[in-house]
Amino acid sequence: MSREHIERGLDSLARTATASKSLSAQAATVAGRFAEVLRKGGTLFFCGNGGSAADAQHLAAEYVVRYAADRRPLAAIALTTDTSVLTAAGNDLSFEQIFARQVEALCTPEDLLVLHSTSGQSSNLLAAAQVARRQGVATVAFLGKGGGALSQLVDDALVVPSDSTSLVQLVHMALEHLIVEVVEHELRQA
């Protein structure tokens, strides 16, 4: 049972990854956007909930530390990591405002807000995207399950064609690692 279960899971991942190849041109465009923000001295801000929060932190670390190449650190911040800000905003304002408040305080039009959501329906991500739009901050979302409401609030929505949370998150991470590789390459050429 366990071997067959694992093989079926890997087959599902392979089918989802193959179907996600349709996002390659859009992902390349997004990589160019990331590189341009960093080239001009802007910051990449990442956020998400649950597993997507972990992905946000993981990706910010790839830019600040390194991914595939030794290079200068790149400006990236996960809005998921400051427990004092998260709990104060959640307590004093509402959970819906935990990212929006940080976007309002930290993000400028030179930056890029990167939102991670498997559903595209999280109220705190919707609020963050709305604040970003009001402040002239560009937005990219990595989504699944059809993209949800968030897909309509961002500049670029990469929607993995799956309704499985785990498969969406795995493909998000694969796409974003490939984007980091492109960014590192583009910035080395500059």
Short mmCIF file of N, CA and C in Angstrom, two decimals:
data_model
loop_
_atom_site.label_atom_id
_atom_site.label_comp_id
_atom_site.label_asym_id
_atom_site.label_seq_id
_atom_site.Cartn_x
_atom_site.Cartn_y
_atom_site.Cartn_z
N MET A 1 0.82 -1.20 0.00
CA MET A 1 0.00 0.00 0.00
C MET A 1 0.86 1.26 0.00
N SER A 2 1.89 1.32 0.85
CA SER A 2 2.66 2.55 0.97
C SER A 2 3.46 2.85 -0.29
N ARG A 3 4.05 1.84 -0.90
CA ARG A 3 4.81 2.09 -2.13
C ARG A 3 3.89 2.59 -3.24
N GLU A 4 2.75 1.94 -3.40
CA GLU A 4 1.80 2.35 -4.44
C GLU A 4 1.27 3.76 -4.17
N HIS A 5 1.04 4.06 -2.92
CA HIS A 5 0.56 5.41 -2.55
C HIS A 5 1.60 6.47 -2.94
N ILE A 6 2.86 6.18 -2.64
CA ILE A 6 3.93 7.12 -2.97
C ILE A 6 4.06 7.26 -4.49
N GLU A 7 3.99 6.16 -5.21
CA GLU A 7 4.09 6.23 -6.67
C GLU A 7 2.93 7.03 -7.26
N ARG A 8 1.71 6.83 -6.76
CA ARG A 8 0.55 7.60 -7.25
C ARG A 8 0.75 9.09 -6.94
N GLY A 9 1.28 9.40 -5.76
CA GLY A 9 1.54 10.79 -5.40
C GLY A 9 2.56 11.44 -6.31
N LEU A 10 3.63 10.71 -6.61
CA LEU A 10 4.65 11.24 -7.52
C LEU A 10 4.09 11.40 -8.94
N ASP A 11 3.24 10.47 -9.35
CA ASP A 11 2.59 10.60 -10.66
C ASP A 11 1.71 11.85 -10.71
N SER A 12 0.98 12.11 -9.63
CA SER A 12 0.14 13.32 -9.56
C SER A 12 0.99 14.58 -9.63
N LEU A 13 2.10 14.58 -8.92
CA LEU A 13 3.01 15.73 -8.95
C LEU A 13 3.55 15.93 -10.37
N ALA A 14 3.95 14.86 -11.02
CA ALA A 14 4.50 14.96 -12.37
C ALA A 14 3.44 15.52 -13.33
N ARG A 15 2.20 15.07 -13.21
CA ARG A 15 1.13 15.60 -14.08
C ARG A 15 0.90 17.08 -13.82
N THR A 16 0.90 17.47 -12.55
CA THR A 16 0.68 18.88 -12.21
C THR A 16 1.85 19.73 -12.69
N ALA A 17 3.07 19.25 -12.52
CA ALA A 17 4.24 19.99 -12.99
C ALA A 17 4.21 20.13 -14.50
N THR A 18 3.83 19.07 -15.20
CA THR A 18 3.74 19.14 -16.67
C THR A 18 2.67 20.13 -17.09
N ALA A 19 1.53 20.11 -16.44
CA ALA A 19 0.45 21.06 -16.76
C ALA A 19 0.89 22.49 -16.46
N SER A 20 1.77 22.66 -15.49
CA SER A 20 2.23 24.00 -15.08
C SER A 20 3.26 24.57 -16.04
N LYS A 21 3.75 23.78 -16.99
CA LYS A 21 4.67 24.31 -17.99
C LYS A 21 4.01 25.44 -18.77
N SER A 22 2.69 25.48 -18.78
CA SER A 22 1.96 26.58 -19.44
C SER A 22 2.24 27.92 -18.77
N LEU A 23 2.80 27.90 -17.58
CA LEU A 23 3.13 29.12 -16.84
C LEU A 23 4.55 29.61 -17.11
N SER A 24 5.30 28.89 -17.94
CA SER A 24 6.73 29.21 -18.08
C SER A 24 6.98 30.60 -18.63
N ALA A 25 6.24 31.04 -19.63
CA ALA A 25 6.45 32.40 -20.18
C ALA A 25 6.12 33.44 -19.13
N GLN A 26 5.04 33.24 -18.42
CA GLN A 26 4.64 34.18 -17.38
C GLN A 26 5.67 34.19 -16.25
N ALA A 27 6.18 33.02 -15.88
CA ALA A 27 7.20 32.94 -14.82
C ALA A 27 8.48 33.65 -15.25
N ALA A 28 8.83 33.55 -16.52
CA ALA A 28 10.02 34.26 -17.02
C ALA A 28 9.81 35.77 -16.94
N THR A 29 8.60 36.22 -17.25
CA THR A 29 8.29 37.65 -17.13
C THR A 29 8.38 38.11 -15.68
N VAL A 30 7.84 37.30 -14.79
CA VAL A 30 7.90 37.62 -13.35
C VAL A 30 9.35 37.64 -12.88
N ALA A 31 10.18 36.72 -13.35
CA ALA A 31 11.60 36.72 -12.98
C ALA A 31 12.25 38.03 -13.41
N GLY A 32 11.91 38.51 -14.59
CA GLY A 32 12.43 39.80 -15.05
C GLY A 32 11.98 40.93 -14.15
N ARG A 33 10.74 40.86 -13.69
CA ARG A 33 10.22 41.89 -12.77
C ARG A 33 10.98 41.86 -11.46
N PHE A 34 11.22 40.65 -10.91
CA PHE A 34 11.99 40.52 -9.67
C PHE A 34 13.38 41.14 -9.86
N ALA A 35 14.05 40.76 -10.95
CA ALA A 35 15.41 41.24 -11.20
C ALA A 35 15.43 42.76 -11.33
N GLU A 36 14.45 43.32 -12.01
CA GLU A 36 14.42 44.78 -12.19
C GLU A 36 14.23 45.50 -10.86
N VAL A 37 13.36 45.00 -10.01
CA VAL A 37 13.16 45.60 -8.69
C VAL A 37 14.47 45.58 -7.91
N LEU A 38 15.13 44.43 -7.91
CA LEU A 38 16.39 44.31 -7.16
C LEU A 38 17.50 45.15 -7.78
N ARG A 39 17.56 45.21 -9.09
CA ARG A 39 18.58 46.01 -9.79
C ARG A 39 18.44 47.49 -9.42
N LYS A 40 17.22 47.95 -9.24
CA LYS A 40 16.97 49.36 -8.94
C LYS A 40 16.98 49.67 -7.44
N GLY A 41 17.35 48.69 -6.61
CA GLY A 41 17.46 48.93 -5.17
C GLY A 41 16.19 48.70 -4.39
N GLY A 42 15.18 48.11 -5.00
CA GLY A 42 13.93 47.81 -4.30
C GLY A 42 14.05 46.52 -3.49
N THR A 43 12.98 46.20 -2.79
CA THR A 43 12.93 45.03 -1.93
C THR A 43 11.79 44.12 -2.35
N LEU A 44 12.02 42.82 -2.28
CA LEU A 44 10.97 41.83 -2.47
C LEU A 44 10.36 41.52 -1.11
N PHE A 45 9.06 41.69 -0.97
CA PHE A 45 8.35 41.37 0.26
C PHE A 45 7.46 40.15 0.00
N PHE A 46 7.61 39.12 0.84
CA PHE A 46 6.88 37.87 0.67
C PHE A 46 5.90 37.67 1.82
N CYS A 47 4.71 37.11 1.52
CA CYS A 47 3.79 36.76 2.60
C CYS A 47 2.89 35.61 2.18
N GLY A 48 2.31 34.95 3.17
CA GLY A 48 1.40 33.83 2.98
C GLY A 48 1.01 33.28 4.33
N ASN A 49 0.10 32.34 4.35
CA ASN A 49 -0.39 31.73 5.58
C ASN A 49 -0.03 30.24 5.63
N GLY A 50 0.22 29.73 6.83
CA GLY A 50 0.49 28.30 6.98
C GLY A 50 1.70 27.85 6.21
N GLY A 51 1.54 26.81 5.38
CA GLY A 51 2.63 26.34 4.54
C GLY A 51 3.13 27.41 3.60
N SER A 52 2.22 28.27 3.16
CA SER A 52 2.62 29.37 2.28
C SER A 52 3.44 30.41 3.03
N ALA A 53 3.24 30.53 4.34
CA ALA A 53 4.09 31.40 5.16
C ALA A 53 5.50 30.84 5.21
N ALA A 54 5.60 29.53 5.35
CA ALA A 54 6.91 28.89 5.34
C ALA A 54 7.59 29.09 3.98
N ASP A 55 6.81 28.98 2.91
CA ASP A 55 7.37 29.23 1.57
C ASP A 55 7.86 30.66 1.45
N ALA A 56 7.10 31.62 1.98
CA ALA A 56 7.50 33.03 1.93
C ALA A 56 8.85 33.22 2.63
N GLN A 57 9.01 32.63 3.79
CA GLN A 57 10.26 32.74 4.53
C GLN A 57 11.39 32.06 3.77
N HIS A 58 11.12 30.89 3.24
CA HIS A 58 12.12 30.14 2.48
C HIS A 58 12.62 30.97 1.31
N LEU A 59 11.72 31.57 0.56
CA LEU A 59 12.12 32.34 -0.62
C LEU A 59 12.88 33.60 -0.24
N ALA A 60 12.45 34.29 0.80
CA ALA A 60 13.19 35.48 1.23
C ALA A 60 14.63 35.09 1.57
N ALA A 61 14.81 33.95 2.21
CA ALA A 61 16.17 33.49 2.56
C ALA A 61 17.00 33.21 1.32
N GLU A 62 16.39 32.66 0.28
CA GLU A 62 17.13 32.37 -0.95
C GLU A 62 17.72 33.65 -1.55
N TYR A 63 16.97 34.75 -1.47
CA TYR A 63 17.45 36.02 -2.03
C TYR A 63 18.50 36.67 -1.12
N VAL A 64 18.27 36.66 0.17
CA VAL A 64 19.19 37.32 1.09
C VAL A 64 20.52 36.55 1.18
N VAL A 65 20.46 35.25 1.28
CA VAL A 65 21.67 34.46 1.50
C VAL A 65 22.30 34.06 0.16
N ARG A 66 21.66 33.15 -0.55
CA ARG A 66 22.09 32.70 -1.87
C ARG A 66 21.22 31.52 -2.25
N TYR A 67 21.21 31.22 -3.52
CA TYR A 67 20.51 30.02 -3.98
C TYR A 67 21.51 29.13 -4.72
N ALA A 68 21.71 29.38 -6.00
CA ALA A 68 22.59 28.52 -6.78
C ALA A 68 23.96 29.14 -7.04
N ALA A 69 24.10 30.41 -6.75
CA ALA A 69 25.35 31.10 -7.10
C ALA A 69 25.80 31.99 -5.96
N ASP A 70 27.11 32.08 -5.78
CA ASP A 70 27.65 33.06 -4.83
C ASP A 70 27.47 34.44 -5.45
N ARG A 71 26.91 35.35 -4.70
CA ARG A 71 26.65 36.70 -5.18
C ARG A 71 26.32 37.58 -3.98
N ARG A 72 26.17 38.88 -4.26
CA ARG A 72 25.83 39.81 -3.18
C ARG A 72 24.45 39.47 -2.63
N PRO A 73 24.17 39.82 -1.39
CA PRO A 73 22.83 39.59 -0.85
C PRO A 73 21.82 40.49 -1.57
N LEU A 74 20.61 39.98 -1.73
CA LEU A 74 19.54 40.72 -2.39
C LEU A 74 18.46 41.02 -1.37
N ALA A 75 17.84 42.19 -1.48
CA ALA A 75 16.88 42.67 -0.48
C ALA A 75 15.56 41.91 -0.58
N ALA A 76 15.26 41.14 0.45
CA ALA A 76 14.02 40.37 0.51
C ALA A 76 13.62 40.21 1.98
N ILE A 77 12.34 40.34 2.23
CA ILE A 77 11.82 40.25 3.59
C ILE A 77 10.53 39.42 3.58
N ALA A 78 10.43 38.49 4.52
CA ALA A 78 9.19 37.75 4.72
C ALA A 78 8.37 38.47 5.78
N LEU A 79 7.17 38.88 5.41
CA LEU A 79 6.28 39.57 6.35
C LEU A 79 5.64 38.62 7.35
N THR A 80 6.08 37.37 7.34
CA THR A 80 5.51 36.32 8.19
C THR A 80 6.32 36.06 9.44
N THR A 81 7.41 36.80 9.66
CA THR A 81 8.38 36.38 10.66
C THR A 81 8.42 37.19 11.95
N ASP A 82 7.89 38.39 11.95
CA ASP A 82 7.97 39.23 13.15
C ASP A 82 6.76 38.96 14.04
N THR A 83 6.95 38.09 15.02
CA THR A 83 5.81 37.68 15.86
C THR A 83 5.21 38.84 16.64
N SER A 84 6.01 39.80 17.03
CA SER A 84 5.47 40.96 17.75
C SER A 84 4.53 41.77 16.86
N VAL A 85 4.95 42.03 15.63
CA VAL A 85 4.09 42.77 14.71
C VAL A 85 2.84 41.95 14.36
N LEU A 86 3.02 40.67 14.07
CA LEU A 86 1.89 39.83 13.69
C LEU A 86 0.86 39.74 14.81
N THR A 87 1.33 39.53 16.04
CA THR A 87 0.37 39.38 17.14
C THR A 87 -0.23 40.71 17.56
N ALA A 88 0.54 41.78 17.50
CA ALA A 88 -0.03 43.10 17.83
C ALA A 88 -1.08 43.50 16.80
N ALA A 89 -0.77 43.33 15.52
CA ALA A 89 -1.74 43.68 14.48
C ALA A 89 -2.97 42.79 14.59
N GLY A 90 -2.76 41.50 14.82
CA GLY A 90 -3.90 40.58 14.97
C GLY A 90 -4.76 40.93 16.16
N ASN A 91 -4.14 41.30 17.26
CA ASN A 91 -4.87 41.63 18.48
C ASN A 91 -5.51 43.02 18.41
N ASP A 92 -4.75 44.01 18.00
CA ASP A 92 -5.23 45.39 18.04
C ASP A 92 -6.08 45.78 16.85
N LEU A 93 -5.82 45.18 15.69
CA LEU A 93 -6.55 45.54 14.47
C LEU A 93 -7.47 44.39 14.07
N SER A 94 -6.90 43.33 13.54
CA SER A 94 -7.58 42.08 13.22
C SER A 94 -6.59 41.21 12.46
N PHE A 95 -6.85 39.92 12.41
CA PHE A 95 -5.98 39.01 11.67
C PHE A 95 -5.92 39.42 10.21
N GLU A 96 -7.00 39.97 9.70
CA GLU A 96 -7.05 40.42 8.31
C GLU A 96 -6.00 41.49 8.02
N GLN A 97 -5.54 42.20 9.02
CA GLN A 97 -4.62 43.32 8.82
C GLN A 97 -3.14 43.00 9.06
N ILE A 98 -2.80 41.74 9.37
CA ILE A 98 -1.42 41.43 9.76
C ILE A 98 -0.40 41.71 8.66
N PHE A 99 -0.78 41.54 7.41
CA PHE A 99 0.13 41.85 6.30
C PHE A 99 -0.12 43.25 5.76
N ALA A 100 -1.37 43.64 5.70
CA ALA A 100 -1.71 44.97 5.16
C ALA A 100 -1.01 46.07 5.94
N ARG A 101 -0.97 45.94 7.24
CA ARG A 101 -0.34 46.96 8.07
C ARG A 101 1.16 47.06 7.76
N GLN A 102 1.81 45.92 7.57
CA GLN A 102 3.23 45.91 7.23
C GLN A 102 3.47 46.47 5.83
N VAL A 103 2.61 46.14 4.89
CA VAL A 103 2.73 46.69 3.54
C VAL A 103 2.63 48.21 3.60
N GLU A 104 1.65 48.69 4.37
CA GLU A 104 1.47 50.13 4.51
C GLU A 104 2.71 50.80 5.11
N ALA A 105 3.32 50.15 6.07
CA ALA A 105 4.48 50.74 6.76
C ALA A 105 5.78 50.60 5.99
N LEU A 106 5.95 49.52 5.25
CA LEU A 106 7.28 49.17 4.72
C LEU A 106 7.43 49.27 3.21
N CYS A 107 6.39 49.05 2.46
CA CYS A 107 6.51 48.93 1.01
C CYS A 107 6.38 50.28 0.30
N THR A 108 7.20 50.45 -0.73
CA THR A 108 7.17 51.65 -1.56
C THR A 108 6.96 51.23 -3.01
N PRO A 109 6.69 52.18 -3.89
CA PRO A 109 6.53 51.83 -5.31
C PRO A 109 7.77 51.21 -5.96
N GLU A 110 8.92 51.28 -5.32
CA GLU A 110 10.13 50.65 -5.85
C GLU A 110 10.20 49.16 -5.51
N ASP A 111 9.29 48.69 -4.67
CA ASP A 111 9.32 47.32 -4.16
C ASP A 111 8.34 46.43 -4.92
N LEU A 112 8.33 45.15 -4.53
CA LEU A 112 7.40 44.18 -5.09
C LEU A 112 6.87 43.32 -3.96
N LEU A 113 5.55 43.18 -3.90
CA LEU A 113 4.90 42.32 -2.92
C LEU A 113 4.56 41.00 -3.59
N VAL A 114 5.05 39.90 -3.00
CA VAL A 114 4.83 38.55 -3.53
C VAL A 114 3.95 37.79 -2.55
N LEU A 115 2.76 37.43 -3.01
CA LEU A 115 1.77 36.77 -2.15
C LEU A 115 1.66 35.30 -2.52
N HIS A 116 1.61 34.44 -1.50
CA HIS A 116 1.50 32.99 -1.71
C HIS A 116 0.16 32.53 -1.13
N SER A 117 -0.64 31.85 -1.94
CA SER A 117 -1.90 31.32 -1.46
C SER A 117 -2.33 30.17 -2.35
N THR A 118 -2.72 29.07 -1.75
CA THR A 118 -3.20 27.96 -2.56
C THR A 118 -4.63 28.21 -3.04
N SER A 119 -5.38 29.04 -2.32
CA SER A 119 -6.79 29.28 -2.67
C SER A 119 -7.05 30.65 -3.30
N GLY A 120 -6.22 31.64 -2.96
CA GLY A 120 -6.47 33.00 -3.43
C GLY A 120 -7.63 33.66 -2.71
N GLN A 121 -8.01 33.13 -1.56
CA GLN A 121 -9.18 33.63 -0.85
C GLN A 121 -8.87 34.17 0.55
N SER A 122 -7.64 34.13 0.99
CA SER A 122 -7.31 34.54 2.36
C SER A 122 -7.53 36.04 2.54
N SER A 123 -8.33 36.38 3.53
CA SER A 123 -8.70 37.79 3.73
C SER A 123 -7.50 38.67 4.02
N ASN A 124 -6.49 38.14 4.73
CA ASN A 124 -5.32 38.97 5.04
C ASN A 124 -4.46 39.22 3.80
N LEU A 125 -4.45 38.30 2.85
CA LEU A 125 -3.71 38.52 1.61
C LEU A 125 -4.48 39.47 0.69
N LEU A 126 -5.79 39.35 0.67
CA LEU A 126 -6.61 40.28 -0.11
C LEU A 126 -6.42 41.70 0.41
N ALA A 127 -6.41 41.86 1.72
CA ALA A 127 -6.21 43.20 2.31
C ALA A 127 -4.83 43.74 1.98
N ALA A 128 -3.81 42.88 2.03
CA ALA A 128 -2.44 43.32 1.69
C ALA A 128 -2.36 43.76 0.24
N ALA A 129 -2.99 43.02 -0.67
CA ALA A 129 -2.97 43.38 -2.08
C ALA A 129 -3.69 44.71 -2.32
N GLN A 130 -4.77 44.94 -1.60
CA GLN A 130 -5.50 46.20 -1.75
C GLN A 130 -4.67 47.38 -1.28
N VAL A 131 -3.98 47.24 -0.15
CA VAL A 131 -3.11 48.31 0.34
C VAL A 131 -1.97 48.55 -0.65
N ALA A 132 -1.39 47.47 -1.15
CA ALA A 132 -0.31 47.61 -2.12
C ALA A 132 -0.78 48.39 -3.35
N ARG A 133 -1.95 48.07 -3.82
CA ARG A 133 -2.50 48.77 -5.00
C ARG A 133 -2.66 50.27 -4.70
N ARG A 134 -3.20 50.59 -3.53
CA ARG A 134 -3.38 52.02 -3.16
C ARG A 134 -2.05 52.75 -3.07
N GLN A 135 -0.99 52.04 -2.66
CA GLN A 135 0.33 52.66 -2.49
C GLN A 135 1.19 52.59 -3.74
N GLY A 136 0.69 52.02 -4.81
CA GLY A 136 1.45 51.92 -6.04
C GLY A 136 2.54 50.88 -6.00
N VAL A 137 2.38 49.85 -5.17
CA VAL A 137 3.35 48.77 -5.05
C VAL A 137 2.93 47.64 -5.99
N ALA A 138 3.82 47.20 -6.85
CA ALA A 138 3.54 46.10 -7.76
C ALA A 138 3.35 44.81 -6.97
N THR A 139 2.53 43.91 -7.54
CA THR A 139 2.20 42.66 -6.84
C THR A 139 2.26 41.47 -7.78
N VAL A 140 2.71 40.35 -7.22
CA VAL A 140 2.72 39.06 -7.90
C VAL A 140 2.13 38.06 -6.92
N ALA A 141 1.29 37.16 -7.42
CA ALA A 141 0.73 36.12 -6.56
C ALA A 141 0.98 34.75 -7.16
N PHE A 142 1.38 33.82 -6.31
CA PHE A 142 1.49 32.41 -6.66
C PHE A 142 0.27 31.74 -6.06
N LEU A 143 -0.59 31.19 -6.93
CA LEU A 143 -1.91 30.74 -6.51
C LEU A 143 -2.20 29.33 -7.02
N GLY A 144 -3.32 28.80 -6.59
CA GLY A 144 -3.85 27.53 -7.08
C GLY A 144 -5.36 27.61 -7.06
N LYS A 145 -6.00 26.47 -7.26
CA LYS A 145 -7.47 26.37 -7.16
C LYS A 145 -8.20 27.44 -7.95
N GLY A 146 -7.72 27.74 -9.13
CA GLY A 146 -8.38 28.72 -9.98
C GLY A 146 -8.01 30.16 -9.71
N GLY A 147 -7.24 30.42 -8.67
CA GLY A 147 -6.74 31.77 -8.39
C GLY A 147 -7.54 32.57 -7.39
N GLY A 148 -8.83 32.29 -7.25
CA GLY A 148 -9.65 33.00 -6.28
C GLY A 148 -9.68 34.49 -6.52
N ALA A 149 -10.20 35.21 -5.54
CA ALA A 149 -10.36 36.66 -5.63
C ALA A 149 -9.01 37.37 -5.74
N LEU A 150 -7.97 36.79 -5.16
CA LEU A 150 -6.65 37.43 -5.17
C LEU A 150 -6.12 37.60 -6.60
N SER A 151 -6.47 36.69 -7.47
CA SER A 151 -5.96 36.77 -8.85
C SER A 151 -6.41 38.05 -9.55
N GLN A 152 -7.51 38.63 -9.09
CA GLN A 152 -8.03 39.86 -9.70
C GLN A 152 -7.44 41.12 -9.09
N LEU A 153 -6.71 40.99 -7.99
CA LEU A 153 -6.17 42.15 -7.28
C LEU A 153 -4.68 42.37 -7.51
N VAL A 154 -4.02 41.46 -8.23
CA VAL A 154 -2.57 41.55 -8.40
C VAL A 154 -2.21 41.84 -9.85
N ASP A 155 -0.98 42.30 -10.03
CA ASP A 155 -0.49 42.59 -11.38
C ASP A 155 -0.21 41.31 -12.16
N ASP A 156 0.36 40.32 -11.51
CA ASP A 156 0.67 39.04 -12.15
C ASP A 156 0.22 37.91 -11.23
N ALA A 157 -0.60 37.01 -11.75
CA ALA A 157 -1.06 35.85 -10.99
C ALA A 157 -0.61 34.59 -11.71
N LEU A 158 0.24 33.81 -11.05
CA LEU A 158 0.65 32.52 -11.57
C LEU A 158 -0.19 31.46 -10.87
N VAL A 159 -1.15 30.91 -11.59
CA VAL A 159 -2.13 29.99 -11.00
C VAL A 159 -1.79 28.56 -11.42
N VAL A 160 -1.34 27.78 -10.47
CA VAL A 160 -1.04 26.37 -10.72
C VAL A 160 -2.36 25.64 -10.97
N PRO A 161 -2.43 24.87 -12.06
CA PRO A 161 -3.69 24.20 -12.41
C PRO A 161 -3.95 22.95 -11.58
N SER A 162 -4.30 23.18 -10.31
CA SER A 162 -4.60 22.06 -9.40
C SER A 162 -5.47 22.57 -8.26
N ASP A 163 -6.27 21.66 -7.72
CA ASP A 163 -7.05 21.95 -6.52
C ASP A 163 -6.45 21.31 -5.28
N SER A 164 -5.32 20.67 -5.42
CA SER A 164 -4.64 20.01 -4.31
C SER A 164 -3.65 20.99 -3.66
N THR A 165 -3.90 21.31 -2.40
CA THR A 165 -3.03 22.25 -1.69
C THR A 165 -1.57 21.82 -1.74
N SER A 166 -1.31 20.55 -1.47
CA SER A 166 0.09 20.10 -1.43
C SER A 166 0.75 20.19 -2.80
N LEU A 167 0.03 19.83 -3.86
CA LEU A 167 0.62 19.91 -5.20
C LEU A 167 0.85 21.36 -5.59
N VAL A 168 -0.08 22.23 -5.26
CA VAL A 168 0.09 23.66 -5.56
C VAL A 168 1.34 24.19 -4.88
N GLN A 169 1.51 23.87 -3.59
CA GLN A 169 2.68 24.37 -2.87
C GLN A 169 3.98 23.81 -3.43
N LEU A 170 4.00 22.57 -3.83
CA LEU A 170 5.21 21.98 -4.41
C LEU A 170 5.57 22.66 -5.73
N VAL A 171 4.59 22.92 -6.56
CA VAL A 171 4.86 23.57 -7.84
C VAL A 171 5.23 25.04 -7.63
N HIS A 172 4.58 25.70 -6.64
CA HIS A 172 5.00 27.07 -6.32
C HIS A 172 6.49 27.11 -6.01
N MET A 173 6.93 26.22 -5.16
CA MET A 173 8.34 26.23 -4.76
C MET A 173 9.25 25.93 -5.95
N ALA A 174 8.84 25.00 -6.81
CA ALA A 174 9.66 24.70 -7.99
C ALA A 174 9.75 25.93 -8.90
N LEU A 175 8.62 26.57 -9.16
CA LEU A 175 8.62 27.77 -10.01
C LEU A 175 9.48 28.88 -9.39
N GLU A 176 9.32 29.08 -8.10
CA GLU A 176 10.05 30.17 -7.46
C GLU A 176 11.55 29.90 -7.37
N HIS A 177 11.94 28.65 -7.22
CA HIS A 177 13.36 28.34 -7.27
C HIS A 177 13.92 28.61 -8.67
N LEU A 178 13.16 28.26 -9.68
CA LEU A 178 13.60 28.56 -11.05
C LEU A 178 13.70 30.06 -11.27
N ILE A 179 12.77 30.81 -10.71
CA ILE A 179 12.82 32.28 -10.82
C ILE A 179 14.06 32.82 -10.14
N VAL A 180 14.41 32.29 -8.96
CA VAL A 180 15.64 32.73 -8.28
C VAL A 180 16.84 32.48 -9.18
N GLU A 181 16.89 31.33 -9.83
CA GLU A 181 18.02 31.03 -10.73
C GLU A 181 18.10 32.06 -11.85
N VAL A 182 16.95 32.39 -12.44
CA VAL A 182 16.93 33.38 -13.52
C VAL A 182 17.40 34.74 -13.00
N VAL A 183 16.90 35.13 -11.82
CA VAL A 183 17.28 36.42 -11.23
C VAL A 183 18.78 36.46 -10.98
N GLU A 184 19.31 35.40 -10.38
CA GLU A 184 20.76 35.38 -10.13
C GLU A 184 21.53 35.52 -11.44
N HIS A 185 21.09 34.82 -12.46
CA HIS A 185 21.77 34.91 -13.76
C HIS A 185 21.67 36.32 -14.35
N GLU A 186 20.48 36.89 -14.32
CA GLU A 186 20.30 38.24 -14.89
C GLU A 186 21.11 39.29 -14.14
N LEU A 187 21.18 39.19 -12.83
CA LEU A 187 21.93 40.17 -12.06
C LEU A 187 23.43 39.99 -12.21
N ARG A 188 23.89 38.79 -12.49
CA ARG A 188 25.32 38.56 -12.76
C ARG A 188 25.72 39.21 -14.09
N GLN A 189 24.78 39.25 -15.03
CA GLN A 189 25.05 39.81 -16.34
C GLN A 189 25.07 41.33 -16.32
N ALA A 190 24.44 41.91 -15.30
CA ALA A 190 24.32 43.38 -15.23
C ALA A 190 25.60 44.05 -14.78
#
